[in-house]
């Protein structure tokens, strides 16, 4: 399983952002739903590495979170609430977040698991993707939020909805490196999955 521990970087300055993050994550299917674990922290457990990647990028988008991903087992049966869960996956996720809090990483995402080399490779790919996501402007996000990966011919519809030209949509997609980010997502997910497979 893949456990995410997502900790707010500065709740005193920014206020409580947990409710908004939970709203942003609610569409991701989880074995144990994303929920507030303590104060300014959110945790959740997912089965699929693609879901872990998506959740991490959602949190990185707003720039207010340390994102730790722990790859490893969680004790079953799972409890009703994340704050009652236990197991190695949660320990790894906590270790990942603690490493971020004590470091000065520009893209605050970390991966921990039983195979350190693979965890660091997954982390490196996620950081590159996080760098792309965090660098996008509000105008670019207005375009990207209306796009669906892998669907052809949608730029015209997005342009009409936003009242801009198709060329402007195309430029926003290219500037934001949207296609490159989505092409890299399976690589990050595959590396996370390998940590479990090789054990």
Short mmCIF file of C-alpha atoms in Angstrom, two decimals:
data_model
loop_
_atom_site.label_atom_id
_atom_site.label_comp_id
_atom_site.label_asym_id
_atom_site.label_seq_id
_atom_site.Cartn_x
_atom_site.Cartn_y
_atom_site.Cartn_z
CA UNK A 1 0.00 0.00 0.00
CA UNK A 2 0.97 3.65 -0.38
CA UNK A 3 0.56 5.97 2.57
CA UNK A 4 0.66 9.74 2.18
CA UNK A 5 1.43 12.03 5.07
CA UNK A 6 0.93 15.63 3.98
CA UNK A 7 1.96 18.33 6.43
CA UNK A 8 1.28 22.06 6.07
CA UNK A 9 4.46 24.08 5.77
CA UNK A 10 3.34 27.16 7.73
CA UNK A 11 -0.13 27.06 9.24
CA UNK A 12 0.54 30.08 11.48
CA UNK A 13 1.12 32.27 8.45
CA UNK A 14 -1.32 30.67 6.00
CA UNK A 15 -4.13 29.57 8.31
CA UNK A 16 -5.70 26.12 8.23
CA UNK A 17 -5.57 24.77 4.67
CA UNK A 18 -6.59 21.22 5.57
CA UNK A 19 -10.28 21.60 4.57
CA UNK A 20 -9.35 22.80 1.07
CA UNK A 21 -6.80 20.02 0.58
CA UNK A 22 -9.34 17.40 1.66
CA UNK A 23 -11.79 18.85 -0.86
CA UNK A 24 -9.13 18.69 -3.61
CA UNK A 25 -8.29 15.05 -2.76
CA UNK A 26 -11.84 13.74 -2.35
CA UNK A 27 -12.09 12.32 -5.89
CA UNK A 28 -9.13 9.96 -5.37
CA UNK A 29 -10.28 6.42 -4.46
CA UNK A 30 -8.55 5.44 -1.22
CA UNK A 31 -8.35 2.33 0.94
CA UNK A 32 -8.53 4.67 3.91
CA UNK A 33 -9.87 8.12 3.06
CA UNK A 34 -7.71 11.20 3.26
CA UNK A 35 -8.48 12.90 6.55
CA UNK A 36 -6.98 15.21 9.12
CA UNK A 37 -4.72 13.12 11.35
CA UNK A 38 -3.49 15.86 13.69
CA UNK A 39 -3.69 19.68 13.55
CA UNK A 40 -2.30 20.73 10.14
CA UNK A 41 -1.66 17.25 8.75
CA UNK A 42 -3.55 15.04 6.30
CA UNK A 43 -3.04 11.31 5.81
CA UNK A 44 -4.52 8.73 3.48
CA UNK A 45 -3.82 5.23 2.20
CA UNK A 46 -4.20 4.18 -1.44
CA UNK A 47 -3.72 0.84 -3.19
CA UNK A 48 -2.59 2.16 -6.55
CA UNK A 49 0.69 3.99 -7.19
CA UNK A 50 -1.03 6.19 -9.80
CA UNK A 51 -3.34 7.47 -7.06
CA UNK A 52 -0.33 8.22 -4.84
CA UNK A 53 1.27 10.24 -7.66
CA UNK A 54 -1.94 12.17 -8.32
CA UNK A 55 -2.45 12.98 -4.64
CA UNK A 56 1.15 14.16 -4.28
CA UNK A 57 0.88 16.48 -7.29
CA UNK A 58 -2.41 17.94 -6.03
CA UNK A 59 -0.75 18.83 -2.73
CA UNK A 60 2.37 20.19 -4.42
CA UNK A 61 0.28 22.41 -6.70
CA UNK A 62 -0.67 24.89 -4.00
CA UNK A 63 2.82 25.13 -2.54
CA UNK A 64 1.81 24.86 1.11
CA UNK A 65 2.58 21.23 1.89
CA UNK A 66 5.35 18.77 2.69
CA UNK A 67 4.39 15.53 0.94
CA UNK A 68 5.70 12.24 2.30
CA UNK A 69 4.96 8.94 0.57
CA UNK A 70 5.53 5.72 2.46
CA UNK A 71 5.62 2.46 0.53
CA UNK A 72 4.93 -0.57 2.66
CA UNK A 73 2.33 -2.64 4.48
CA UNK A 74 -0.35 -1.25 6.75
CA UNK A 75 -1.81 -3.41 9.48
CA UNK A 76 -5.15 -4.97 8.56
CA UNK A 77 -8.03 -4.93 9.10
CA UNK A 78 -7.87 -1.22 8.45
CA UNK A 79 -9.54 0.96 11.06
CA UNK A 80 -12.36 3.37 10.26
CA UNK A 81 -10.14 6.43 10.65
CA UNK A 82 -6.62 7.12 9.42
CA UNK A 83 -5.47 8.34 12.85
CA UNK A 84 -5.99 4.80 14.18
CA UNK A 85 -3.99 3.07 11.41
CA UNK A 86 -0.56 1.53 11.97
CA UNK A 87 2.15 -0.31 10.07
CA UNK A 88 5.39 0.15 8.19
CA UNK A 89 3.80 2.22 5.42
CA UNK A 90 2.85 4.90 7.93
CA UNK A 91 6.29 4.82 9.53
CA UNK A 92 7.93 5.33 6.13
CA UNK A 93 5.57 8.22 5.30
CA UNK A 94 6.36 9.88 8.64
CA UNK A 95 10.08 9.46 8.02
CA UNK A 96 9.69 11.07 4.58
CA UNK A 97 7.84 14.11 5.96
CA UNK A 98 10.29 14.53 8.83
CA UNK A 99 13.18 14.52 6.35
CA UNK A 100 11.47 17.31 4.39
CA UNK A 101 10.77 19.39 7.49
CA UNK A 102 14.42 19.22 8.47
CA UNK A 103 15.73 19.99 4.98
CA UNK A 104 15.57 22.83 2.48
CA UNK A 105 14.26 21.01 -0.58
CA UNK A 106 12.77 23.30 -3.23
CA UNK A 107 10.14 20.72 -4.17
CA UNK A 108 8.95 19.22 -0.87
CA UNK A 109 8.11 15.63 -1.77
CA UNK A 110 9.92 12.59 -0.39
CA UNK A 111 9.54 8.84 -0.73
CA UNK A 112 10.59 6.22 1.82
CA UNK A 113 10.34 2.44 1.63
CA UNK A 114 12.22 -0.80 2.15
CA UNK A 115 14.29 -0.33 -1.02
CA UNK A 116 16.06 3.01 -0.60
CA UNK A 117 17.50 3.17 -4.15
CA UNK A 118 14.11 2.76 -5.80
CA UNK A 119 12.51 5.15 -3.31
CA UNK A 120 15.07 7.82 -4.17
CA UNK A 121 14.54 7.29 -7.90
CA UNK A 122 10.77 7.66 -7.50
CA UNK A 123 11.36 10.76 -5.40
CA UNK A 124 13.60 12.28 -8.09
CA UNK A 125 10.94 11.83 -10.79
CA UNK A 126 8.23 13.23 -8.50
CA UNK A 127 10.39 16.27 -7.73
CA UNK A 128 10.86 17.02 -11.42
CA UNK A 129 7.11 16.75 -11.95
CA UNK A 130 6.47 18.82 -8.83
CA UNK A 131 8.79 21.52 -10.15
CA UNK A 132 6.67 21.71 -13.30
CA UNK A 133 3.38 21.79 -11.37
CA UNK A 134 4.52 24.43 -8.88
CA UNK A 135 5.77 26.74 -11.65
CA UNK A 136 2.42 27.14 -13.41
CA UNK A 137 0.55 30.42 -13.41
CA UNK A 138 -3.10 30.92 -12.48
CA UNK A 139 -3.93 31.55 -16.14
CA UNK A 140 -2.30 28.26 -17.14
CA UNK A 141 -4.24 26.38 -14.45
CA UNK A 142 -7.52 27.86 -15.71
CA UNK A 143 -6.78 26.16 -19.04
CA UNK A 144 -5.36 22.92 -17.64
CA UNK A 145 -8.21 22.36 -15.20
CA UNK A 146 -10.53 22.01 -18.20
CA UNK A 147 -8.30 19.54 -20.04
CA UNK A 148 -8.49 15.74 -19.95
CA UNK A 149 -5.27 13.80 -20.67
CA UNK A 150 -5.29 11.76 -23.87
CA UNK A 151 -8.40 13.35 -25.40
CA UNK A 152 -7.88 14.78 -28.87
CA UNK A 153 -9.52 17.95 -30.16
CA UNK A 154 -10.45 19.43 -26.80
CA UNK A 155 -8.47 22.66 -27.05
CA UNK A 156 -11.18 24.30 -29.18
CA UNK A 157 -13.86 23.53 -26.56
CA UNK A 158 -11.62 24.85 -23.76
CA UNK A 159 -10.96 28.02 -25.74
CA UNK A 160 -14.69 28.59 -26.26
CA UNK A 161 -15.46 28.03 -22.58
CA UNK A 162 -12.77 30.51 -21.50
CA UNK A 163 -13.45 33.01 -24.28
CA UNK A 164 -9.90 32.87 -25.63
CA UNK A 165 -8.34 31.64 -28.87
CA UNK A 166 -7.39 28.03 -29.55
CA UNK A 167 -3.86 29.28 -30.11
CA UNK A 168 -3.80 30.78 -26.59
CA UNK A 169 -4.91 27.42 -25.16
CA UNK A 170 -2.23 25.63 -27.15
CA UNK A 171 0.46 28.05 -25.92
CA UNK A 172 -0.68 27.65 -22.30
CA UNK A 173 -0.54 23.85 -22.57
CA UNK A 174 2.96 23.99 -24.08
CA UNK A 175 4.26 26.59 -21.57
CA UNK A 176 2.89 24.59 -18.64
CA UNK A 177 4.53 21.37 -19.92
CA UNK A 178 1.22 19.59 -19.39
CA UNK A 179 1.87 16.81 -21.90
CA UNK A 180 5.34 16.18 -20.47
CA UNK A 181 4.02 15.99 -16.91
CA UNK A 182 1.32 13.48 -17.82
CA UNK A 183 3.79 11.43 -19.86
CA UNK A 184 6.04 11.16 -16.77
CA UNK A 185 3.30 10.11 -14.32
CA UNK A 186 3.44 6.38 -15.27
CA UNK A 187 7.21 6.36 -14.68
CA UNK A 188 6.80 7.70 -11.15
CA UNK A 189 3.99 5.23 -10.47
CA UNK A 190 6.03 2.33 -11.86
CA UNK A 191 8.98 3.16 -9.61
CA UNK A 192 6.68 3.29 -6.58
CA UNK A 193 5.16 -0.07 -7.56
CA UNK A 194 8.60 -1.66 -7.96
CA UNK A 195 9.38 -0.92 -4.31
CA UNK A 196 6.55 -3.29 -3.38
CA UNK A 197 7.21 -5.87 -6.10
CA UNK A 198 10.89 -6.48 -5.38
CA UNK A 199 10.51 -6.98 -1.62
#
